[in-house]
Coordinates of C-alpha atoms in Angstrom, one line a residue:
M1 CA 102.5 -59.2 -43.5
N2 CA 105.9 -60.1 -44.8
D3 CA 108.8 -57.5 -44.3
D4 CA 110.8 -58.7 -47.2
L5 CA 110.4 -55.9 -49.8
T6 CA 112.4 -57.8 -52.5
Q7 CA 109.7 -60.4 -52.9
G8 CA 107.5 -57.9 -54.9
L9 CA 110.2 -57.4 -57.5
P10 CA 110.3 -59.5 -60.6
P11 CA 113.0 -62.1 -60.4
R12 CA 116.1 -61.4 -62.4
S13 CA 118.8 -63.9 -63.1
F14 CA 122.3 -63.5 -61.8
E15 CA 123.6 -62.7 -65.2
E16 CA 121.1 -59.9 -65.7
R17 CA 122.1 -58.3 -62.4
V18 CA 125.8 -58.5 -63.2
L19 CA 125.3 -57.1 -66.7
S20 CA 123.2 -54.3 -65.2
E21 CA 125.9 -53.5 -62.7
L22 CA 128.5 -53.5 -65.5
S23 CA 126.4 -51.2 -67.5
G24 CA 126.1 -48.8 -64.6
I25 CA 129.9 -48.9 -64.1
R26 CA 130.4 -48.2 -67.8
Q27 CA 128.1 -45.2 -67.6
E28 CA 130.0 -43.9 -64.6
L29 CA 133.3 -44.4 -66.3
T30 CA 132.0 -42.6 -69.4
T31 CA 130.9 -39.7 -67.2
Q32 CA 134.3 -39.6 -65.5
R33 CA 136.1 -39.6 -68.9
E34 CA 133.9 -36.8 -70.1
T35 CA 134.6 -34.8 -67.0
M36 CA 138.4 -35.5 -67.3
T37 CA 138.2 -34.4 -71.0
R38 CA 136.5 -31.1 -70.0
M39 CA 139.1 -30.6 -67.2
D40 CA 141.9 -31.3 -69.6
A41 CA 140.5 -28.8 -72.1
R42 CA 140.2 -26.2 -69.4
L43 CA 143.7 -26.9 -68.2
T44 CA 145.0 -26.6 -71.7
S45 CA 143.2 -23.3 -72.1
L46 CA 144.7 -22.0 -68.8
D47 CA 148.1 -23.1 -69.9
E48 CA 147.7 -21.3 -73.2
R49 CA 146.6 -18.1 -71.4
L50 CA 149.5 -18.3 -69.0
T51 CA 152.0 -18.8 -71.8
S52 CA 150.5 -15.8 -73.6
L53 CA 150.8 -13.7 -70.4
E54 CA 154.4 -14.8 -69.9
E55 CA 155.2 -13.8 -73.5
K56 CA 153.6 -10.4 -73.0
V57 CA 155.5 -9.8 -69.8
D58 CA 158.8 -10.8 -71.5
A59 CA 158.0 -8.4 -74.4
R60 CA 157.3 -5.6 -71.9
L61 CA 160.5 -6.3 -70.1
R62 CA 162.5 -6.2 -73.3
E63 CA 160.8 -2.9 -74.2
T64 CA 161.4 -1.2 -70.9
R65 CA 164.8 -2.6 -70.1
P66 CA 166.6 0.2 -72.0
I67 CA 164.5 2.8 -70.3
W68 CA 165.3 1.5 -66.8
E69 CA 169.0 1.1 -67.7
G70 CA 169.0 4.8 -68.8
V71 CA 167.3 5.8 -65.5
L72 CA 169.8 3.8 -63.5
A73 CA 172.7 5.4 -65.3
R74 CA 171.3 8.9 -64.7
L75 CA 170.8 8.1 -61.0
T76 CA 174.3 6.9 -60.7
G77 CA 175.5 10.1 -62.3
I78 CA 173.4 12.2 -59.9
E79 CA 174.8 10.2 -56.9
S80 CA 178.3 10.8 -58.1
E81 CA 177.6 14.6 -58.2
M82 CA 176.1 14.7 -54.7
P83 CA 179.5 15.3 -52.8
R84 CA 180.3 18.1 -55.2
L85 CA 176.9 19.7 -54.7
G86 CA 177.3 19.4 -50.9
G87 CA 180.6 21.3 -51.2
I88 CA 178.9 24.0 -53.3
E89 CA 176.1 24.2 -50.7
S90 CA 178.5 24.8 -47.8
E91 CA 180.4 27.4 -49.9
L92 CA 177.1 29.2 -50.6
A93 CA 176.3 29.2 -46.9
R94 CA 179.7 30.6 -46.0
M95 CA 179.3 33.3 -48.7
N96 CA 175.9 34.2 -47.3
R97 CA 177.3 34.7 -43.8
Q98 CA 180.0 36.9 -45.2
F99 CA 177.5 38.9 -47.2
R100 CA 175.4 39.5 -44.1
S101 CA 178.5 40.5 -42.2
F102 CA 179.3 43.0 -45.0
V103 CA 175.8 44.4 -44.9
A104 CA 176.1 44.9 -41.1
D105 CA 179.5 46.5 -41.5
I106 CA 178.1 48.9 -44.2
F107 CA 175.2 49.8 -41.9
Q108 CA 177.6 50.6 -39.0
L109 CA 179.8 52.7 -41.3
R110 CA 176.7 54.6 -42.6
V111 CA 175.7 55.4 -39.0
R112 CA 179.2 56.6 -38.2
V113 CA 179.4 58.7 -41.4
E114 CA 176.0 60.3 -40.6
K115 CA 177.2 61.0 -37.0
L116 CA 180.4 62.5 -38.3
E117 CA 178.5 64.7 -40.7
E118 CA 176.2 65.8 -37.9
D119 CA 179.2 66.6 -35.8
D120 CA 180.8 68.5 -38.7
D121 CA 177.6 70.5 -39.3
Q122 CA 177.3 71.4 -35.6
A123 CA 181.0 72.5 -35.5
T124 CA 180.6 74.7 -38.6
A125 CA 177.4 76.3 -37.3

């Protein structure tokens, strides 16, 4: 038995084989072009979507910029008032201490007045 498998094939001329190979190469190139065309279309679609998103983001930034500028201005105003509010807080704490001291003094005076009244009642009795 002969091991040469090509002997069973019908003989083709050199030109036929070259033309067949060229035809195969053309088909592969056509397939590659189609693939590249589809990829280009997808890339174009992605580019359009990205551009659309960028435009939406820019529009939102333009819409919200005045809001954020107003918030920033208000925060700056609040920060500038913080030292004054700290002074008011310490003044309130001082006044609270004085008030408690007055209440304690009034309680002591009431005790003394009641004791004096008891002593006076006992002296008159």
